[in-house]
Amino acid sequence: MSATSSAIQSTLVENRVFEPSAATVAAARIPGMEAYQALCAEAEQDFEGFWAKRAREHLSWHKPFTQTLDSSNAPFFKWFQDGELNASYNCLDRHIGTPVENKTAIIFEADGGEVTHVSYKELLAKVSQFANVLKSKGVQKGDRVVIYMPMTVEGVIAMQACARIGATHSVVFGGFSAKALEERINDAGAVAVVTANYQMRGGKELPLKAIVDEAITQGDCKTVRNVIVFQRTPTAVNMVEGRDSFMHEEMAAQSDVCPAEIVGAEHPLFVLYTSGSTGKPKGVQHSTGGYLLWAKMTMDWTFDLKDSDIFWCTADIGWITGHSYVAYGPLAAGATQIIFEGVPTYPNASRFWQMIEKHKCTIFYTAPTAIRSLIKACDSDEKLHPKSFDLSSLRILGSVGEPINPEAWMWYYKNIGGERCPIVDTFWQTETGGHMITPLPGATPLVPGSCTLPLPGITTAIVDEMGNDVPNGSGGILVVKKPWPSMIRTIWGDPERFKKSYFPEELKGYYLAGDGAVRSEDRGYFRITGRIDDVLNVSGHRMGTMEIESALVAKTDLVAEAAVVGRPDDLTGEAIVAFVVLKGQVPTGEDAKKLANELRNWVAKEIGPIAKPKEIRFGENLPKTRSGKIMRRLLRSLAKGEAVTQDTSTLENPHILDQLAQSN
Ligand code: 6R9
């Protein structure tokens, strides 16, 4: 294909529009663009009235709120402030006495393939029992509990039990290292840690409890009084007398009734750590009322949820997607959901398709990185290919975590959705609590690679550095102009950082998302162009470049200086490239390989395997301006293998570029 014809083809691909079928529109909760526009108009005419009406409709309040939005201490917005409720009550008790009580809440499929069904009634009993366990350990309303668990029903039980007694949970992804865990336990001041002895992933038994022990000992986590261990596998682990106990033994000793502790709408439901542009992760604090409202509403709107749906979100509970669309949203909405413990490639790359067929999944929500890796594995093997499976149960597909490239979108649409299922490309963040910009299955014409339009009530816009709107077609900074119920409330323990990171003065009080975006000239559709700060997105995981740099320079016997940048990668979206100055000589050949490996393993130990640089390059120095600033844009070009075309006249040491241009 000539260059021109491929250019024409890619423009054609991007201009393709997929309208929802008449049948989908007719059956949808938001049927057609007029219905969508009517909701947007309602929110615009009476912003607070719009949200108040939904909060009354979608949630059960123990004490009704009288004030919808309190902006008196902006940007510390408060929603439904004087209202009282409980999140676990809204996810479980609320369904008792309705037909949902005997409905399956969770279809759990273990790594090895064993399947368990748990009804709403059964889940309520288990959550109550575990809530009583926490209470018996002295955990009280407002205390923090760290959850370091595999993807299991017990993980959700632990989260719901915290919510039930008003304890604020902080889930740490099971792939994080002892060091990362320790930092989070200490920052949150957790009184208890809930973990499992091991986790099963891809047929392998991986330790969790041992990492908790290491974290607590090394990090001197004085606040932790108890460690409660879910026995996932029969393998024994070290148990500390007086501190540690087994979840099943504790639960067996407790009643399965535990009245929900009623809390104020602004009570912190959870703190979830995410990467920002400094070395220290941010504890994103979410509320109870506003957060839960949006988790529930977006289940209805974005996924057009019906009673009969079998919903499957593949995200881990360690990430925000696993909070909003596994632990809270589906339960608040009374849905049946699939929870999967394992990995998409075990025992082989058809695992997802097998599970969709077996459990008759109707809504499938996953990340572009999973799709891209499965395309690679399945396209070369007929037996693994989705066409060898009956995926006719599917009606809606979703994508989340990073931009989905039009090729991956088309493959997903054709091979998984059978050209029948709308794809909702949902743009949102840990800080937004729930979806922000997304198509609606029964309304929005789809354009591959575009997350299309904001949900009703959500005021996203693209502005320049002074906060002025830019015209469609011009790129700019993505902001949200008005507050919304599920927005981040603060950074745990650091309100100043919250203000500075998300509400910089020059942006007129708008919420700064940290992403660049552009709207199409014809439809005004949003397309996210990627982060504008020092945050990378590797396989849909957020990683701060400074975090990785701090980890590298913490290897003080070896490393003098390090700079980390991202490089586009076909499979993982972005890949991590580290430029490292060692204390000794610049290594070459086998030595360089050995040292690079040592550093990669070091980063895995400091943060977690997801933070391992894909490539490490050594140099005697880093490119710096005369004032000593590292020129990251040059490093980004070098990482991509591009010729450096930028102005290098301010560079202190231009010869360094040749050295850093070489891969080891
Ligand atoms: C939900 C989640 C947030 C960052 C966000 C953006 C990227 C997420 C996206 C997307 C393009 C989408 N992102 N969804 N980019 N299209 N549909 O992923 O939260 O882990 O906090 O990451 O992910 O860059 O700013 P989180």
XYZ file of C-alpha atoms and ligand atoms in Angstrom:
690
model
C 0.000 0.000 0.000
C 1.392 3.419 -0.863
C 1.757 6.094 1.787
C -1.128 8.093 0.349
C -3.527 5.194 0.196
C -2.778 4.217 3.779
C -3.319 7.814 4.853
C -6.656 7.831 3.042
C -7.610 4.572 4.654
C -6.868 5.751 8.150
C -8.901 8.908 7.583
C -11.730 6.749 6.307
C -11.525 4.560 9.389
C -11.726 7.575 11.660
C -14.664 8.995 9.784
C -16.679 5.843 10.094
C -19.839 6.299 12.114
C -21.904 3.520 13.648
C -25.482 4.444 14.458
C -27.361 2.468 17.114
C -29.942 0.110 15.626
C -33.600 1.126 15.831
C -34.265 -1.834 18.127
C -31.488 -0.794 20.544
C -32.819 2.748 20.639
C -36.390 1.624 21.207
C -35.428 -0.547 24.189
C -32.933 1.872 25.751
C -33.204 3.789 29.016
C -32.006 6.889 27.188
C -33.600 6.321 23.785
C -31.930 8.403 21.111
C -30.042 11.681 20.934
C -33.134 13.781 21.655
C -33.566 12.006 24.963
C -29.877 12.592 25.741
C -30.141 16.266 24.820
C -33.269 16.661 26.919
C -31.389 15.380 29.973
C -28.475 17.732 29.254
C -30.908 20.642 28.954
C -32.582 19.683 32.222
C -29.185 19.737 33.976
C -28.340 23.066 32.436
C -31.615 24.747 33.382
C -31.677 23.571 36.980
C -28.307 22.074 37.860
C -28.986 21.342 41.525
C -32.557 20.241 40.876
C -31.301 17.767 38.296
C -28.933 16.111 40.778
C -31.295 16.303 43.749
C -34.036 14.509 41.823
C -31.643 11.676 40.862
C -30.171 11.366 44.344
C -33.682 10.862 45.749
C -34.609 8.414 43.014
C -31.513 6.219 42.944
C -30.497 6.000 46.603
C -32.173 5.106 49.882
C -31.624 7.855 52.429
C -31.879 7.212 56.129
C -32.244 10.951 56.575
C -33.139 12.992 53.484
C -30.848 15.858 52.497
C -32.146 19.406 52.316
C -29.159 21.022 50.600
C -27.920 19.633 47.287
C -24.620 21.399 46.665
C -22.551 23.430 49.080
C -19.932 25.504 47.233
C -19.148 27.798 50.168
C -15.660 26.349 50.589
C -14.861 25.616 46.922
C -13.064 23.618 45.608
C -13.972 21.496 48.658
C -17.481 20.943 47.346
C -20.050 19.129 49.426
C -22.995 17.218 48.028
C -26.197 16.243 49.860
C -24.331 17.319 53.009
C -27.013 16.966 55.654
C -28.341 13.702 54.200
C -27.533 10.378 55.877
C -27.235 6.918 54.399
C -25.076 3.803 54.228
C -23.423 2.532 51.055
C -23.614 -1.153 51.949
C -27.297 -0.756 52.869
C -27.859 0.704 49.407
C -26.007 -2.200 47.736
C -27.520 -5.056 49.746
C -30.309 -4.460 52.299
C -32.141 -2.301 49.821
C -32.817 -5.366 47.644
C -34.141 -7.540 50.449
C -37.867 -8.058 50.165
C -37.696 -7.378 46.425
C -37.289 -9.973 43.661
C -33.570 -9.123 43.645
C -32.941 -10.770 47.031
C -32.651 -14.250 45.544
C -31.010 -13.087 42.354
C -27.364 -14.014 41.804
C -25.239 -11.045 42.775
C -21.902 -12.597 41.875
C -20.894 -15.393 39.530
C -17.342 -16.045 40.645
C -14.943 -17.927 38.396
C -11.659 -18.893 40.012
C -8.325 -18.960 38.242
C -8.588 -22.752 37.927
C -12.149 -22.577 36.528
C -14.306 -23.441 39.594
C -17.546 -21.451 39.578
C -19.518 -20.199 42.607
C -22.815 -18.288 42.631
C -23.685 -15.928 45.482
C -27.164 -14.418 45.813
C -27.857 -10.947 47.190
C -29.259 -12.480 50.375
C -26.173 -14.649 50.861
C -23.859 -11.739 50.153
C -25.638 -9.594 52.740
C -25.190 -12.350 55.343
C -21.468 -12.661 54.604
C -20.848 -8.937 54.536
C -22.686 -8.599 57.865
C -20.626 -11.399 59.394
C -17.387 -9.823 58.299
C -18.586 -6.400 59.448
C -19.091 -7.974 62.876
C -15.556 -9.389 62.706
C -14.175 -5.912 62.074
C -16.226 -4.531 64.939
C -14.985 -7.307 67.235
C -11.452 -6.100 66.457
C -12.391 -2.635 67.587
C -12.584 -1.132 64.082
C -14.843 1.888 64.286
C -16.572 4.392 62.067
C -13.918 6.657 60.503
C -11.044 4.158 60.986
C -9.063 3.197 57.894
C -8.702 -0.420 56.775
C -6.254 -1.452 54.068
C -7.425 -4.257 51.801
C -4.710 -6.190 49.935
C -6.692 -8.992 48.362
C -6.982 -11.022 45.175
C -9.998 -10.707 42.844
C -12.366 -12.826 44.884
C -15.819 -12.560 46.428
C -14.001 -12.057 49.743
C -12.359 -8.885 48.384
C -15.793 -7.384 47.728
C -17.030 -8.639 51.099
C -14.164 -6.835 52.825
C -14.938 -3.564 51.021
C -18.677 -3.787 51.677
C -18.092 -4.706 55.331
C -15.983 -1.576 55.830
C -18.701 0.531 54.221
C -21.241 -1.172 56.454
C -19.572 -0.067 59.680
C -18.486 3.327 58.331
C -14.781 2.422 58.172
C -12.912 3.986 55.253
C -11.234 1.350 53.090
C -8.117 1.731 51.084
C -7.634 -1.088 48.596
C -4.075 -1.667 47.431
C -3.670 -3.596 44.187
C -2.228 -7.083 44.830
C 0.598 -6.421 42.381
C 2.131 -3.648 44.495
C 5.310 -4.344 46.452
C 5.828 -4.357 50.231
C 7.369 -0.910 49.960
C 4.376 0.537 48.099
C 1.984 -1.185 50.510
C 3.850 0.126 53.544
C 3.680 3.714 52.262
C -0.073 3.439 51.773
C -0.706 1.798 55.151
C 1.252 4.542 56.884
C -0.202 7.412 54.883
C -3.733 6.201 55.598
C -2.936 5.312 59.224
C -4.742 1.986 58.830
C -5.784 0.122 61.981
C -6.246 -3.208 60.196
C -5.165 -4.966 57.023
C -7.324 -7.544 55.259
C -5.363 -9.842 52.985
C -5.171 -13.429 51.698
C -2.475 -15.994 52.329
C -1.844 -16.276 48.592
C -3.406 -15.272 45.311
C -3.863 -17.508 42.285
C -2.973 -16.029 38.925
C -2.377 -18.017 35.776
C -1.983 -21.276 37.728
C 0.630 -19.794 40.012
C 0.352 -19.275 43.731
C 1.685 -15.815 44.583
C 2.250 -14.526 48.114
C 0.204 -11.726 49.672
C 0.403 -12.299 53.434
C 4.207 -12.493 53.385
C 4.280 -9.114 51.646
C 1.961 -7.648 54.298
C 4.325 -8.957 57.004
C 7.293 -7.422 55.245
C 5.482 -4.104 54.811
C 4.400 -3.883 58.450
C 7.824 -4.844 59.804
C 9.946 -2.770 57.447
C 7.603 0.168 57.402
C 7.172 0.068 61.143
C 3.414 0.384 60.647
C 2.500 1.162 64.250
C -1.155 1.904 63.576
C -1.960 -1.653 62.424
C -3.481 -3.694 65.235
C -4.887 -6.607 63.258
C -4.271 -8.554 60.080
C -7.155 -10.692 58.896
C -6.242 -13.403 56.403
C -8.502 -14.988 53.817
C -7.253 -18.515 53.287
C -7.335 -18.700 49.509
C -5.108 -21.780 49.175
C -4.212 -24.549 51.655
C -0.603 -23.404 51.907
C 0.367 -22.307 55.412
C 1.705 -18.845 56.192
C 3.320 -17.257 59.185
C 0.701 -15.925 61.621
C 1.642 -13.377 64.256
C 0.136 -14.239 67.636
C -2.328 -11.651 68.879
C -2.317 -9.700 65.608
C -3.264 -12.132 62.842
C -6.306 -14.350 62.394
C -8.151 -16.212 59.645
C -11.177 -14.673 58.003
C -13.246 -17.910 57.903
C -12.626 -18.707 61.578
C -13.512 -15.206 62.656
C -16.623 -15.124 60.487
C -17.879 -18.471 61.783
C -17.921 -16.981 65.274
C -20.051 -13.980 64.282
C -23.732 -13.336 63.686
C -24.828 -12.775 60.107
C -26.845 -9.753 61.133
C -25.165 -6.382 61.457
C -27.198 -3.197 61.211
C -25.611 -0.699 58.821
C -23.947 2.287 60.486
C -25.616 5.383 59.126
C -23.146 8.067 58.026
C -23.324 11.564 56.596
C -23.315 11.836 52.797
C -19.812 13.340 52.861
C -18.348 10.594 55.057
C -15.237 9.199 53.308
C -16.227 5.844 51.804
C -12.710 5.144 50.605
C -9.265 6.455 49.856
C -7.618 5.051 46.743
C -3.997 5.824 45.965
C -3.078 6.832 42.454
C -0.058 8.292 40.700
C 0.444 11.990 40.231
C 3.253 14.132 38.974
C 5.382 13.927 42.115
C 7.070 10.905 43.627
C 4.399 10.451 46.292
C 1.128 8.724 45.361
C -2.056 10.657 46.084
C -4.749 9.252 48.357
C -7.877 10.162 46.422
C -10.722 10.546 48.921
C -14.279 9.784 47.852
C -17.564 10.480 49.606
C -20.427 8.107 50.376
C -23.529 9.763 48.889
C -22.246 11.481 45.766
C -19.902 8.647 44.849
C -22.504 5.927 45.184
C -25.103 7.950 43.307
C -22.914 8.195 40.223
C -21.698 4.572 40.410
C -25.352 3.493 40.357
C -26.546 6.002 37.739
C -23.766 5.254 35.297
C -24.580 1.532 35.518
C -28.060 2.452 34.301
C -27.042 5.065 31.745
C -23.719 3.983 30.269
C -24.476 0.275 30.265
C -28.216 0.675 29.716
C -28.611 -1.945 32.439
C -31.582 -4.327 32.336
C -32.752 -6.817 34.970
C -31.666 -9.757 32.886
C -28.132 -8.547 32.207
C -25.018 -10.511 33.124
C -22.469 -7.769 33.608
C -18.729 -8.369 33.530
C -16.135 -5.749 34.305
C -12.677 -7.314 34.159
C -10.948 -4.663 36.294
C -9.252 -5.551 39.567
C -10.741 -4.153 42.795
C -7.353 -2.506 43.351
C -8.222 0.130 40.736
C -11.038 2.669 40.600
C -12.796 0.710 37.838
C -13.002 -2.253 40.213
C -14.441 0.025 42.907
C -17.161 1.676 40.836
C -18.019 -1.163 38.444
C -17.375 -4.281 40.574
C -17.664 -3.479 44.283
C -20.352 -0.764 44.269
C -22.126 0.091 40.986
C -23.403 -3.359 39.974
C -24.590 -4.131 43.524
C -26.298 -0.765 43.976
C -28.040 -1.425 40.669
C -29.096 -4.967 41.669
C -27.259 -6.533 38.738
C -25.773 -9.991 38.314
C -22.069 -9.689 37.725
C -19.159 -11.957 36.896
C -16.005 -11.693 38.985
C -12.933 -13.381 37.565
C -9.891 -14.194 39.634
C -7.411 -15.035 36.912
C -5.707 -13.625 33.866
C -7.014 -13.439 30.267
C -4.288 -15.720 28.897
C -4.655 -18.698 31.226
C -5.018 -21.551 30.450
C -4.990 -19.886 27.028
C -5.880 -16.633 25.303
C -9.500 -17.686 24.713
C -10.354 -17.531 28.435
C -12.485 -14.386 28.110
C -14.475 -15.773 25.154
C -14.978 -19.095 26.931
C -16.312 -17.277 29.972
C -18.613 -15.007 27.977
C -20.072 -18.112 26.303
C -20.343 -20.142 29.513
C -21.909 -17.440 31.697
C -23.954 -15.865 28.884
C -22.419 -12.494 29.570
C -24.402 -9.600 28.094
C -22.242 -6.563 28.969
C -18.469 -6.899 28.743
C -16.248 -4.078 29.999
C -12.482 -4.308 29.597
C -9.313 -2.359 28.755
C -7.805 -1.673 25.316
C -4.540 -3.245 26.423
C -6.292 -6.581 27.048
C -7.950 -6.360 23.645
C -4.681 -5.574 21.883
C -2.826 -8.461 23.484
C -5.676 -10.868 22.712
C -5.803 -9.748 19.067
C -2.188 -10.791 18.787
C -2.702 -14.162 20.443
C -6.045 -15.050 18.808
C -5.542 -13.883 15.239
C -2.822 -16.470 14.753
C -4.755 -19.406 16.193
C -8.193 -20.470 14.938
C -9.008 -22.378 18.135
C -8.474 -19.316 20.314
C -10.222 -16.896 18.002
C -13.509 -15.408 19.257
C -15.279 -16.727 16.137
C -14.866 -20.238 17.552
C -17.127 -19.255 20.485
C -20.780 -18.391 20.814
C -20.732 -14.751 21.882
C -24.320 -14.063 20.848
C -25.369 -13.270 24.444
C -23.392 -10.003 24.297
C -25.296 -6.776 23.717
C -22.944 -4.022 24.918
C -19.150 -3.711 24.994
C -17.120 -1.239 27.001
C -13.592 0.092 27.013
C -11.745 1.933 29.782
C -8.356 3.039 31.041
C -6.620 4.481 27.996
C -7.384 5.659 24.494
C -8.513 2.803 22.255
C -6.906 2.987 18.824
C -9.343 2.682 15.890
C -7.840 -0.666 14.747
C -8.377 -2.282 18.150
C -11.861 -0.703 18.280
C -12.781 -2.236 14.903
C -11.477 -5.656 15.923
C -13.476 -5.494 19.177
C -16.566 -4.322 17.326
C -16.395 -7.016 14.623
C -14.972 -10.044 16.379
C -16.412 -9.723 19.872
C -19.503 -7.653 19.250
C -20.424 -9.301 15.930
C -21.006 -5.785 14.501
C -24.121 -5.761 16.648
C -22.986 -4.388 20.007
C -22.334 -0.710 20.667
C -18.950 0.010 22.267
C -18.990 2.484 25.128
C -15.514 4.039 25.265
C -15.684 5.478 28.767
C -13.309 8.277 29.688
C -12.915 8.882 33.418
C -10.374 8.806 36.259
C -9.775 7.698 39.833
C -10.613 11.288 40.775
C -13.909 11.450 38.882
C -15.367 8.412 40.658
C -17.386 7.348 37.618
C -17.773 7.829 33.877
C -17.486 11.358 32.499
C -17.391 11.197 28.712
C -18.915 8.165 27.023
C -21.330 7.143 24.317
C -24.778 5.949 25.407
C -25.612 2.588 23.814
C -29.107 3.548 22.690
C -28.347 7.079 21.597
C -24.854 8.061 20.524
C -23.570 7.418 16.988
C -20.130 5.833 17.525
C -16.841 6.967 16.030
C -13.936 4.541 16.594
C -11.343 6.033 18.951
C -13.630 8.727 20.340
C -15.255 8.734 23.774
C -17.844 11.049 22.161
C -19.860 13.260 24.563
C -20.123 14.019 28.294
C -22.894 12.415 30.307
C -25.835 14.679 31.210
C -24.887 16.938 34.136
C -21.155 16.620 33.394
C -19.653 19.859 32.076
C -16.419 18.818 30.365
C -14.748 21.347 28.078
C -11.467 21.993 26.314
C -9.655 25.185 27.212
C -6.316 26.918 26.747
C -3.826 27.678 29.523
C -5.884 30.632 30.695
C -9.093 28.637 30.922
C -10.655 30.041 27.748
C -12.659 27.702 25.529
C -10.898 26.612 22.359
C -12.845 26.008 19.148
C -13.630 22.483 17.964
C -10.734 21.056 16.012
C -8.099 22.721 18.218
C -6.472 20.703 20.921
C -6.328 21.894 24.519
C -6.639 21.031 28.167
C -9.528 18.908 29.378
C -11.424 20.477 32.279
C -14.749 20.061 34.042
C -16.437 23.384 34.587
C -18.925 22.559 37.320
C -18.624 20.166 40.263
C -20.341 16.768 40.072
C -21.450 14.443 42.900
C -18.763 11.733 42.574
C -15.799 14.068 42.305
C -12.684 13.641 44.476
C -13.194 15.429 47.811
C -9.568 15.940 48.770
C -6.203 14.215 48.833
C -6.052 12.296 52.089
C -4.120 14.411 54.563
C -3.046 16.989 51.989
C -5.775 19.510 51.101
C -3.198 21.960 49.706
C -1.974 19.427 47.177
C -5.595 18.745 46.216
C -6.165 22.419 45.455
C -2.913 22.828 43.583
C -3.217 19.654 41.509
C -6.838 19.924 40.449
C -7.885 23.563 40.738
C -4.947 25.700 39.597
C -5.707 29.409 39.884
C -5.348 30.296 36.212
C -8.114 27.859 35.228
C -11.040 29.857 36.612
C -11.957 27.275 39.214
C -12.377 24.466 36.684
C -11.326 20.921 37.564
C -8.112 20.036 35.711
C -8.210 16.429 34.534
C -4.555 16.229 33.493
C -5.390 15.027 29.977
C -5.203 16.741 26.633
C -8.182 16.446 24.307
C -9.658 17.705 21.057
C -13.265 17.951 19.852
C -14.179 17.006 16.315
C -15.350 19.803 14.059
C -18.449 18.028 12.827
C -19.980 16.508 15.946
C -18.056 18.117 18.788
C -16.959 14.635 19.870
C -14.138 14.426 22.399
C -10.977 12.490 21.659
C -8.458 12.144 24.476
C -4.924 12.759 23.281
C -3.162 11.612 26.470
C -1.783 12.966 29.730
C -0.311 16.441 29.798
C 1.516 15.895 33.080
C 4.268 13.484 34.132
C 1.914 10.553 34.349
C 2.290 7.538 32.046
C -0.383 5.067 31.096
C 1.107 1.600 30.763
C -1.429 -1.121 29.971
C -4.113 1.130 31.428
C -2.185 1.530 34.691
C -1.281 5.005 35.840
C 2.380 5.435 36.679
C 4.127 8.639 37.720
C 7.498 9.139 36.036
C 8.749 10.766 39.266
C 7.686 7.725 41.257
C 9.857 5.475 39.085
C 12.707 7.983 39.173
C 12.585 8.086 42.978
C 12.657 4.296 43.059
C 15.710 4.208 40.765
C 17.715 6.794 42.691
C 16.855 4.993 45.927
C 19.358 2.376 44.728
C 22.043 4.576 46.192
C 24.958 2.166 45.756
C 24.534 2.230 41.986
C 22.464 5.126 40.691
C 23.457 8.781 40.637
C 20.578 10.173 38.611
C 17.613 8.954 36.576
C 14.963 10.346 34.253
C 11.942 8.387 33.111
C 9.786 9.051 30.052
C 7.085 7.259 28.086
C 7.299 5.964 24.535
C 4.325 4.856 22.437
C 3.950 1.066 22.423
C 1.657 -0.989 20.189
C 0.693 -3.373 22.942
C 0.823 -1.486 26.225
C -0.123 1.979 24.918
C 2.944 3.500 26.513
C 6.203 1.859 27.585
C 8.548 3.076 30.315
C 12.043 4.124 29.242
C 14.569 5.065 31.930
C 17.752 7.055 31.336
C 20.186 6.298 34.103
C 23.484 7.798 35.198
C 25.421 5.331 37.307
C 27.871 6.238 40.016
C 30.608 4.319 38.219
C 31.528 4.053 34.537
C 28.964 3.878 31.760
C 28.503 0.127 31.255
C 28.438 -1.548 27.839
C 27.579 -4.964 26.385
C 26.816 -7.756 28.845
C 27.540 -5.505 31.818
C 24.917 -3.035 30.686
C 22.373 -5.845 30.256
C 23.102 -7.230 33.696
C 22.826 -3.856 35.380
C 19.659 -2.970 33.493
C 18.111 -6.194 34.733
C 19.191 -5.529 38.271
C 17.576 -2.098 38.141
C 14.364 -3.425 36.611
C 14.040 -5.955 39.425
C 14.803 -3.232 41.919
C 11.934 -1.108 40.619
C 9.637 -4.143 40.808
C 10.585 -4.478 44.458
C 10.204 -0.778 45.201
C 6.862 -0.265 43.462
C 5.639 -3.420 41.721
C 6.236 -5.353 38.479
C 3.929 -2.980 36.545
C 6.475 -0.179 37.058
C 9.436 -2.039 35.551
C 11.038 0.026 32.765
C 10.863 -1.711 29.408
C 14.189 -0.204 28.481
C 17.050 1.275 30.469
C 19.746 3.362 28.792
C 22.939 4.412 30.490
C 24.833 7.625 29.959
C 27.483 9.636 31.726
C 24.965 12.422 32.210
C 21.426 13.540 31.292
C 20.673 16.311 28.817
C 20.306 19.461 30.900
C 19.796 23.123 30.331
C 22.407 25.512 31.646
C 20.200 26.066 34.659
C 20.338 22.352 35.403
C 16.846 21.295 34.245
C 16.568 17.863 32.633
C 15.216 18.278 29.100
C 12.549 15.636 29.064
C 11.230 16.453 25.627
C 14.625 15.517 24.219
C 14.563 12.280 26.155
C 11.110 11.533 24.774
C 12.445 11.918 21.231
C 15.441 9.725 22.017
C 13.220 7.064 23.559
C 11.116 6.978 20.408
C 14.249 6.613 18.296
C 13.493 9.928 16.571
C 16.136 12.267 15.331
C 16.356 15.219 17.693
C 14.922 18.185 15.828
C 14.335 20.410 18.839
C 16.524 23.367 19.576
C 19.493 22.098 21.590
C 21.250 25.446 21.877
C 20.386 25.806 25.564
C 21.835 22.392 26.273
C 24.788 22.283 28.615
C 26.172 19.011 27.233
C 24.939 18.280 23.679
C 27.313 15.357 23.117
C 25.342 13.338 25.632
C 22.517 12.928 23.130
C 24.511 10.541 20.917
C 25.311 8.366 23.865
C 21.703 8.203 25.062
C 20.374 7.543 21.577
C 21.797 4.002 21.680
C 19.852 1.131 23.183
C 21.894 -1.405 25.070
C -10.798 4.866 34.966
C -9.316 4.986 34.965
C -7.160 7.803 34.394
C -6.448 8.173 33.118
C -7.080 9.345 32.429
C -6.690 9.087 30.977
C -6.776 7.588 30.860
C -9.036 6.468 31.090
C -9.787 6.576 29.061
C -8.536 7.219 29.099
C -8.695 7.733 26.871
C -10.471 6.532 27.804
N -8.093 7.109 30.385
N -10.064 6.133 30.305
N -7.988 7.796 28.017
N -9.883 7.136 26.741
N -11.663 5.925 27.648
O -8.660 4.473 34.104
O -8.783 5.722 36.003
O -6.497 4.734 36.530
O -7.209 7.029 37.337
O -6.646 6.605 34.942
O -6.548 7.090 32.182
O -5.376 9.504 30.756
O -6.596 10.556 32.950
P -7.241 5.999 36.266
